[in-house]
Amino acid sequence: MTLTTTLPANTADVTVELQTTGSRMNFLANPFGTDLDLTGIYSWPGGSNIPPTGPQVWTYDPVAKTFVTGATSVPAWTGFRVRSKGTGSAARNLTIPASAALTGGARVAARETEAVPGLRFTLDGVDGDGTSRIADRSFAIGFSDEARAAFDADEDVEKFQVPAESYALIGARAGEAFLGYDARPFANAEIPLAIEARGTGSRFTLRWDADALPAGLPVVLVDLVTGREIDVRTQSSVSFDVRTLEAFTDVIPSSDFADGANATDRFVLRIGTSASAEAAITEVELTAIAPNPSTGAARVSFALPEAGPARVTVYDVRGRSVATLVDGPLSAGRHEATLDSGSLAAGVYVVRLEAAGAVVTRQAVVVR
């Protein structure tokens, strides 16, 4: 569809009032007939109403079907997203200045900013026909002394839902949240990374840039399917296969954010400790179940802070025990058990870990 008008292109500044509640996401657009320079957005009138740290501006790439952070410009009449600061004593406005409109085919250089300690990831694959690329360019983890490990709407950003029939998403799980940007403190942590691939091929490559990682902070990417551990400082990519879902047909998603319900836990990013560093384990942990959902066997990873009896049991939705994976004494440290989901009916199950006086549960899904 093409919209046309005989009116001249806008050449005046445009001021908008920013939404400061809820997600604080604002869908704006380039109001000019030429590309808009985004590199100076923090110096625009009202630019101080945009948080200075973490990704705050997103554009959309309809070819690779991905949101993109860090774009230097946006084409004429094209939308982009901006996150504002929270509610203040007065309305928060942002002026899109005509001086930021590029003329004569001008190009802009990337905005130079102080690198935030962290990791930026990209996910690359192809569609189900193998003819078009599919990507995700909007996932990163940042580190800050003030950040909280739990989900915090002021510092974390939920994962955007791609408005397309087929796409691929990678995000971090933080409790019930599915994040495109996860702000973390400088502390030991295990961050589950999940992938939703719909209408795509099964082969993907995950890449990362570790240049901004703080010196001396160990970071290991654990493949939950193969058990392989990758030092992100010595390797910059990994290729793997993932379970794919059917493409949308009649209706494409219209929600702003992806809920992660259909995403498969595939990796764990282990921060601040190596896999064998048992001293970092201070509580009973049911780390991950992968693949999840599963059709055959799934790996159940867990950790114990002290030696002693442990029991891992699987329950169905009626609360009936359908499988016991572990029942006996184990040493302190990290362990794995195998869930034979091939012997279970399709549905939702609860994996329950009992050890050291604690009980931890995690949901597992079996599909056919």
Tab-separated table of C-alpha atoms in Angstrom:
chain	number	residue	atom	x	y	z
A	1	MET	CA	0.000	0.000	0.000
A	2	THR	CA	1.280	3.479	-0.854
A	3	LEU	CA	-0.034	6.747	0.570
A	4	THR	CA	0.555	9.908	-1.461
A	5	THR	CA	-0.129	13.596	-0.924
A	6	THR	CA	0.290	16.836	-2.833
A	7	LEU	CA	1.289	18.681	0.331
A	8	PRO	CA	4.946	19.685	0.761
A	9	ALA	CA	7.116	17.692	3.166
A	10	ASN	CA	7.258	18.928	6.738
A	11	THR	CA	10.235	21.157	7.577
A	12	ALA	CA	9.312	22.268	11.107
A	13	ASP	CA	10.313	20.894	14.491
A	14	VAL	CA	7.857	18.382	15.958
A	15	THR	CA	7.306	18.093	19.718
A	16	VAL	CA	5.673	15.070	21.337
A	17	GLU	CA	4.731	14.319	24.924
A	18	LEU	CA	6.324	11.073	26.068
A	19	GLN	CA	4.520	8.286	27.862
A	20	THR	CA	6.137	7.895	31.292
A	21	THR	CA	4.099	5.087	32.857
A	22	GLY	CA	3.951	1.354	32.274
A	23	SER	CA	6.689	0.223	29.898
A	24	ARG	CA	7.470	3.903	29.070
A	25	MET	CA	7.816	2.899	25.414
A	26	ASN	CA	6.908	5.529	22.826
A	27	PHE	CA	6.327	4.823	19.144
A	28	LEU	CA	7.551	7.871	17.229
A	29	ALA	CA	8.234	8.503	13.546
A	30	ASN	CA	10.539	10.545	11.362
A	31	PRO	CA	8.301	13.500	10.359
A	32	PHE	CA	10.582	14.672	7.547
A	33	GLY	CA	10.965	13.737	3.907
A	34	THR	CA	14.612	12.713	4.346
A	35	ASP	CA	16.561	10.445	6.696
A	36	LEU	CA	16.640	11.508	10.355
A	37	ASP	CA	19.961	11.574	12.234
A	38	LEU	CA	19.485	9.724	15.547
A	39	THR	CA	23.043	10.084	16.840
A	40	GLY	CA	22.301	13.390	18.547
A	41	ILE	CA	19.001	12.402	20.133
A	42	TYR	CA	20.266	13.083	23.657
A	43	SER	CA	21.030	16.689	22.645
A	44	TRP	CA	17.589	17.295	21.129
A	45	PRO	CA	15.277	19.548	23.147
A	46	GLY	CA	13.922	17.174	25.785
A	47	GLY	CA	16.669	14.619	25.116
A	48	SER	CA	17.397	14.579	28.844
A	49	ASN	CA	14.038	12.812	29.248
A	50	ILE	CA	15.579	9.689	27.688
A	51	PRO	CA	17.633	7.516	30.085
A	52	PRO	CA	21.351	7.831	29.252
A	53	THR	CA	22.292	4.186	29.874
A	54	GLY	CA	21.276	0.972	28.164
A	55	PRO	CA	19.469	0.782	24.808
A	56	GLN	CA	16.768	3.444	24.569
A	57	VAL	CA	16.131	3.776	20.813
A	58	TRP	CA	14.984	0.963	18.500
A	59	THR	CA	14.374	0.792	14.770
A	60	TYR	CA	12.892	-2.108	12.786
A	61	ASP	CA	14.563	-4.015	9.953
A	62	PRO	CA	11.731	-5.539	7.856
A	63	VAL	CA	14.167	-7.591	5.756
A	64	ALA	CA	15.753	-9.548	8.610
A	65	LYS	CA	12.556	-9.149	10.680
A	66	THR	CA	14.276	-7.820	13.758
A	67	PHE	CA	14.334	-4.772	15.966
A	68	VAL	CA	17.730	-3.069	15.990
A	69	THR	CA	19.449	-1.034	18.689
A	70	GLY	CA	22.140	1.512	17.950
A	71	ALA	CA	20.875	2.676	14.542
A	72	THR	CA	22.422	5.978	13.447
A	73	SER	CA	19.481	7.125	11.330
A	74	VAL	CA	15.933	6.273	10.320
A	75	PRO	CA	14.443	6.721	6.812
A	76	ALA	CA	11.781	9.293	5.936
A	77	TRP	CA	8.335	8.670	7.424
A	78	THR	CA	9.627	5.576	9.249
A	79	GLY	CA	8.797	4.723	12.834
A	80	PHE	CA	11.178	4.179	15.738
A	81	ARG	CA	10.753	3.445	19.420
A	82	VAL	CA	12.059	5.489	22.329
A	83	ARG	CA	11.943	4.725	26.038
A	84	SER	CA	11.447	7.676	28.363
A	85	LYS	CA	12.381	8.278	31.950
A	86	GLY	CA	9.690	7.719	34.564
A	87	THR	CA	7.049	10.160	35.712
A	88	GLY	CA	8.463	13.459	36.983
A	89	SER	CA	7.085	16.685	38.375
A	90	ALA	CA	6.163	17.843	34.866
A	91	ALA	CA	5.293	16.279	31.526
A	92	ARG	CA	8.260	14.869	29.627
A	93	ASN	CA	8.473	16.135	26.057
A	94	LEU	CA	10.850	15.407	23.193
A	95	THR	CA	11.332	17.673	20.191
A	96	ILE	CA	12.387	16.104	16.884
A	97	PRO	CA	14.328	19.026	15.375
A	98	ALA	CA	14.339	19.832	11.682
A	99	SER	CA	18.092	20.355	12.023
A	100	ALA	CA	18.455	16.564	12.467
A	101	ALA	CA	16.978	15.890	9.018
A	102	LEU	CA	19.688	14.756	6.610
A	103	THR	CA	19.826	16.324	3.169
A	104	GLY	CA	21.708	15.635	-0.032
A	105	GLY	CA	22.287	11.958	0.731
A	106	ALA	CA	24.292	12.784	3.862
A	107	ARG	CA	25.434	9.917	6.050
A	108	VAL	CA	26.187	9.892	9.762
A	109	ALA	CA	28.854	8.122	11.752
A	110	ALA	CA	28.004	5.945	14.713
A	111	ARG	CA	27.423	7.910	17.900
A	112	GLU	CA	30.427	7.665	20.179
A	113	THR	CA	29.393	6.789	23.710
A	114	GLU	CA	31.133	5.366	26.712
A	115	ALA	CA	30.849	1.589	26.423
A	116	VAL	CA	28.575	0.053	29.046
A	117	PRO	CA	30.193	-3.086	30.519
A	118	GLY	CA	28.345	-6.059	29.103
A	119	LEU	CA	27.708	-8.429	26.220
A	120	ARG	CA	25.793	-7.768	23.011
A	121	PHE	CA	24.390	-10.781	21.124
A	122	THR	CA	23.144	-11.331	17.571
A	123	LEU	CA	21.223	-14.342	16.289
A	124	ASP	CA	21.298	-15.294	12.596
A	125	GLY	CA	19.398	-17.904	10.594
A	126	VAL	CA	17.187	-18.266	7.535
A	127	ASP	CA	13.484	-18.670	6.905
A	128	GLY	CA	11.823	-22.027	6.385
A	129	ASP	CA	12.509	-21.928	2.635
A	130	GLY	CA	16.177	-21.158	3.212
A	131	THR	CA	15.982	-18.127	0.923
A	132	SER	CA	15.719	-15.131	3.269
A	133	ARG	CA	17.721	-14.272	6.335
A	134	ILE	CA	16.148	-14.104	9.770
A	135	ALA	CA	17.934	-12.297	12.587
A	136	ASP	CA	17.659	-10.824	16.061
A	137	ARG	CA	19.682	-7.666	16.677
A	138	SER	CA	18.197	-6.512	19.963
A	139	PHE	CA	19.551	-8.591	22.835
A	140	ALA	CA	22.206	-7.509	25.315
A	141	ILE	CA	23.248	-7.902	28.939
A	142	GLY	CA	24.748	-4.923	30.772
A	143	PHE	CA	26.505	-4.687	34.126
A	144	SER	CA	26.160	-1.924	36.690
A	145	ASP	CA	26.889	-1.541	40.397
A	146	GLU	CA	23.343	-0.221	40.893
A	147	ALA	CA	21.532	-2.933	38.914
A	148	ARG	CA	19.312	-5.560	40.513
A	149	ALA	CA	19.392	-9.261	39.655
A	150	ALA	CA	15.581	-9.453	39.589
A	151	PHE	CA	13.462	-7.845	36.873
A	152	ASP	CA	13.306	-4.066	37.256
A	153	ALA	CA	11.204	-2.061	34.805
A	154	ASP	CA	13.410	0.993	35.371
A	155	GLU	CA	16.560	-0.694	34.075
A	156	ASP	CA	15.544	-3.838	32.152
A	157	VAL	CA	13.721	-3.890	28.803
A	158	GLU	CA	11.219	-6.581	27.883
A	159	LYS	CA	11.658	-8.371	24.564
A	160	PHE	CA	9.811	-6.770	21.651
A	161	GLN	CA	7.407	-8.991	19.729
A	162	VAL	CA	8.249	-9.065	16.018
A	163	PRO	CA	5.178	-8.203	13.865
A	164	ALA	CA	5.790	-10.875	11.223
A	165	GLU	CA	4.689	-14.357	10.181
A	166	SER	CA	8.172	-15.795	10.778
A	167	TYR	CA	10.948	-14.579	13.049
A	168	ALA	CA	13.545	-15.584	15.625
A	169	LEU	CA	13.955	-14.155	19.115
A	170	ILE	CA	16.579	-14.624	21.803
A	171	GLY	CA	16.114	-13.227	25.291
A	172	ALA	CA	16.991	-13.659	28.937
A	173	ARG	CA	14.587	-15.064	31.479
A	174	ALA	CA	14.315	-13.125	34.724
A	175	GLY	CA	11.554	-14.732	36.755
A	176	GLU	CA	8.422	-14.488	34.610
A	177	ALA	CA	9.902	-11.759	32.397
A	178	PHE	CA	11.452	-12.294	28.953
A	179	LEU	CA	14.065	-9.606	28.398
A	180	GLY	CA	15.744	-7.986	25.425
A	181	TYR	CA	18.042	-6.017	27.732
A	182	ASP	CA	18.995	-7.447	31.113
A	183	ALA	CA	20.817	-5.112	33.511
A	184	ARG	CA	22.836	-7.096	36.044
A	185	PRO	CA	25.003	-6.335	39.087
A	186	PHE	CA	28.645	-7.426	39.184
A	187	ALA	CA	27.768	-10.671	40.973
A	188	ASN	CA	27.767	-14.401	40.351
A	189	ALA	CA	24.686	-15.414	38.400
A	190	GLU	CA	23.267	-17.941	35.973
A	191	ILE	CA	21.077	-16.340	33.326
A	192	PRO	CA	18.836	-18.631	31.229
A	193	LEU	CA	18.762	-17.668	27.543
A	194	ALA	CA	15.737	-18.810	25.548
A	195	ILE	CA	15.028	-18.839	21.812
A	196	GLU	CA	11.743	-18.706	19.915
A	197	ALA	CA	12.050	-19.572	16.216
A	198	ARG	CA	8.890	-19.514	14.131
A	199	GLY	CA	8.668	-20.363	10.432
A	200	THR	CA	12.453	-20.619	10.167
A	201	GLY	CA	15.145	-23.157	9.446
A	202	SER	CA	16.455	-25.031	12.471
A	203	ARG	CA	20.112	-23.960	12.157
A	204	PHE	CA	21.216	-20.724	13.829
A	205	THR	CA	24.428	-18.953	14.733
A	206	LEU	CA	24.710	-16.964	17.950
A	207	ARG	CA	27.428	-14.296	17.981
A	208	TRP	CA	28.583	-11.939	20.701
A	209	ASP	CA	30.943	-9.039	21.317
A	210	ALA	CA	32.917	-9.385	24.563
A	211	ASP	CA	35.061	-6.259	24.120
A	212	ALA	CA	33.056	-4.395	26.761
A	213	LEU	CA	33.266	-7.152	29.387
A	214	PRO	CA	35.008	-6.026	32.596
A	215	ALA	CA	38.522	-7.419	32.901
A	216	GLY	CA	38.762	-10.427	35.191
A	217	LEU	CA	35.041	-11.261	35.156
A	218	PRO	CA	34.633	-14.928	34.103
A	219	VAL	CA	31.722	-15.466	31.709
A	220	VAL	CA	30.850	-18.884	30.291
A	221	LEU	CA	28.063	-19.775	27.856
A	222	VAL	CA	26.676	-23.244	28.623
A	223	ASP	CA	24.838	-25.169	25.900
A	224	LEU	CA	22.051	-26.970	27.752
A	225	VAL	CA	21.625	-29.567	25.006
A	226	THR	CA	25.232	-30.620	24.463
A	227	GLY	CA	26.655	-29.626	27.842
A	228	ARG	CA	29.427	-27.712	26.095
A	229	GLU	CA	30.896	-24.716	27.942
A	230	ILE	CA	32.234	-21.766	25.945
A	231	ASP	CA	34.473	-19.015	27.298
A	232	VAL	CA	32.999	-15.934	25.637
A	233	ARG	CA	36.379	-14.178	25.718
A	234	THR	CA	38.147	-16.802	23.602
A	235	GLN	CA	35.291	-17.604	21.216
A	236	SER	CA	32.817	-15.239	19.583
A	237	SER	CA	30.136	-17.495	18.075
A	238	VAL	CA	28.435	-20.871	18.215
A	239	SER	CA	26.180	-22.633	15.685
A	240	PHE	CA	23.400	-24.944	16.804
A	241	ASP	CA	20.010	-26.424	15.960
A	242	VAL	CA	16.810	-25.393	17.695
A	243	ARG	CA	13.208	-26.574	17.688
A	244	THR	CA	11.080	-24.429	15.377
A	245	LEU	CA	7.396	-23.517	15.462
A	246	GLU	CA	5.049	-23.072	12.516
A	247	ALA	CA	4.840	-19.606	10.983
A	248	PHE	CA	1.776	-17.499	11.673
A	249	THR	CA	-0.678	-17.544	8.780
A	250	ASP	CA	-3.956	-15.657	9.184
A	251	VAL	CA	-2.993	-13.309	12.015
A	252	ILE	CA	0.415	-11.964	12.996
A	253	PRO	CA	1.223	-10.900	16.590
A	254	SER	CA	0.057	-7.410	17.502
A	255	SER	CA	1.329	-7.226	21.085
A	256	ASP	CA	4.251	-4.950	21.928
A	257	PHE	CA	6.195	-7.548	23.903
A	258	ALA	CA	6.951	-11.251	23.548
A	259	ASP	CA	5.974	-13.280	26.613
A	260	GLY	CA	8.559	-16.026	26.121
A	261	ALA	CA	5.965	-18.753	26.684
A	262	ASN	CA	6.890	-20.472	23.413
A	263	ALA	CA	10.629	-19.916	23.744
A	264	THR	CA	12.936	-22.886	24.345
A	265	ASP	CA	15.598	-22.683	27.053
A	266	ARG	CA	18.822	-23.351	25.156
A	267	PHE	CA	21.748	-21.694	26.948
A	268	VAL	CA	22.760	-20.500	30.389
A	269	LEU	CA	25.130	-17.568	30.707
A	270	ARG	CA	27.228	-18.243	33.791
A	271	ILE	CA	28.610	-15.020	35.257
A	272	GLY	CA	31.483	-14.700	37.700
A	273	THR	CA	32.291	-18.372	38.230
A	274	SER	CA	33.507	-21.356	36.274
A	275	ALA	CA	31.429	-24.495	36.037
A	276	SER	CA	33.582	-26.245	38.636
A	277	ALA	CA	33.612	-23.443	41.199
A	278	GLU	CA	31.416	-25.031	43.834
A	279	ALA	CA	32.090	-22.271	46.364
A	280	ALA	CA	29.773	-20.009	44.361
A	281	ILE	CA	26.794	-22.298	45.023
A	282	THR	CA	25.067	-20.917	48.105
A	283	GLU	CA	21.576	-22.363	47.686
A	284	VAL	CA	19.696	-25.203	46.075
A	285	GLU	CA	19.218	-24.391	42.386
A	286	LEU	CA	17.142	-26.029	39.671
A	287	THR	CA	19.095	-24.316	36.922
A	288	ALA	CA	17.424	-25.370	33.700
A	289	ILE	CA	15.540	-27.998	31.733
A	290	ALA	CA	16.584	-28.322	28.118
A	291	PRO	CA	15.268	-28.644	25.602
A	292	ASN	CA	12.021	-27.260	26.982
A	293	PRO	CA	9.546	-28.004	25.415
A	294	SER	CA	10.898	-31.453	24.590
A	295	THR	CA	9.817	-34.436	22.520
A	296	GLY	CA	12.336	-37.051	23.658
A	297	ALA	CA	14.929	-36.679	26.401
A	298	ALA	CA	15.553	-33.467	28.359
A	299	ARG	CA	18.496	-32.555	30.587
A	300	VAL	CA	17.600	-31.388	34.103
A	301	SER	CA	20.449	-29.314	35.569
A	302	PHE	CA	20.617	-28.539	39.279
A	303	ALA	CA	23.106	-27.510	41.961
A	304	LEU	CA	23.536	-28.314	45.649
A	305	PRO	CA	25.386	-26.112	48.173
A	306	GLU	CA	26.233	-29.089	50.386
A	307	ALA	CA	26.448	-32.863	50.217
A	308	GLY	CA	23.391	-34.823	51.296
A	309	PRO	CA	20.232	-36.553	50.133
A	310	ALA	CA	18.481	-35.139	47.084
A	311	ARG	CA	15.298	-36.043	45.294
A	312	VAL	CA	14.122	-34.922	41.848
A	313	THR	CA	10.530	-35.835	41.038
A	314	VAL	CA	8.251	-35.079	38.091
A	315	TYR	CA	4.540	-34.354	38.652
A	316	ASP	CA	1.665	-33.954	36.206
A	317	VAL	CA	-0.963	-31.201	36.379
A	318	ARG	CA	-3.059	-33.316	38.765
A	319	GLY	CA	-0.206	-33.498	41.243
A	320	ARG	CA	0.573	-37.150	40.572
A	321	SER	CA	4.179	-38.309	40.608
A	322	VAL	CA	5.003	-39.669	37.147
A	323	ALA	CA	8.787	-40.071	37.380
A	324	THR	CA	11.610	-39.970	39.909
A	325	LEU	CA	14.890	-38.835	38.359
A	326	VAL	CA	17.097	-38.727	41.465
A	327	ASP	CA	16.630	-40.209	44.917
A	328	GLY	CA	19.741	-40.553	47.049
A	329	PRO	CA	22.867	-38.858	48.393
A	330	LEU	CA	24.821	-36.475	46.151
A	331	SER	CA	27.950	-34.395	46.587
A	332	ALA	CA	27.915	-30.614	46.700
A	333	GLY	CA	28.160	-29.047	43.264
A	334	ARG	CA	26.416	-29.160	39.915
A	335	HIS	CA	24.526	-32.214	38.707
A	336	GLU	CA	22.374	-33.372	35.823
A	337	ALA	CA	19.546	-35.860	35.448
A	338	THR	CA	17.713	-37.057	32.350
A	339	LEU	CA	13.968	-36.697	31.922
A	340	ASP	CA	12.631	-39.278	29.463
A	341	SER	CA	9.831	-37.122	28.100
A	342	GLY	CA	9.270	-39.635	25.312
A	343	SER	CA	7.450	-41.846	27.813
A	344	LEU	CA	5.121	-39.038	28.942
A	345	ALA	CA	1.935	-37.739	27.390
A	346	ALA	CA	2.017	-34.276	25.851
A	347	GLY	CA	1.335	-31.602	28.431
A	348	VAL	CA	2.744	-29.497	31.249
A	349	TYR	CA	4.702	-31.038	34.118
A	350	VAL	CA	6.424	-29.773	37.251
A	351	VAL	CA	9.952	-30.877	38.109
A	352	ARG	CA	10.504	-30.710	41.877
A	353	LEU	CA	13.954	-30.689	43.534
A	354	GLU	CA	14.184	-31.387	47.275
A	355	ALA	CA	17.563	-31.015	48.986
A	356	ALA	CA	19.235	-29.324	51.971
A	357	GLY	CA	15.845	-28.503	53.499
A	358	ALA	CA	14.737	-26.576	50.419
A	359	VAL	CA	12.234	-27.239	47.648
A	360	VAL	CA	12.617	-25.750	44.162
A	361	THR	CA	10.318	-26.335	41.183
A	362	ARG	CA	10.451	-25.642	37.463
A	363	GLN	CA	7.923	-26.218	34.692
A	364	ALA	CA	8.603	-28.674	31.868
A	365	VAL	CA	6.540	-29.016	28.696
A	366	VAL	CA	6.259	-32.163	26.580
A	367	VAL	CA	5.082	-31.837	22.972
A	368	ARG	CA	4.383	-34.326	20.211
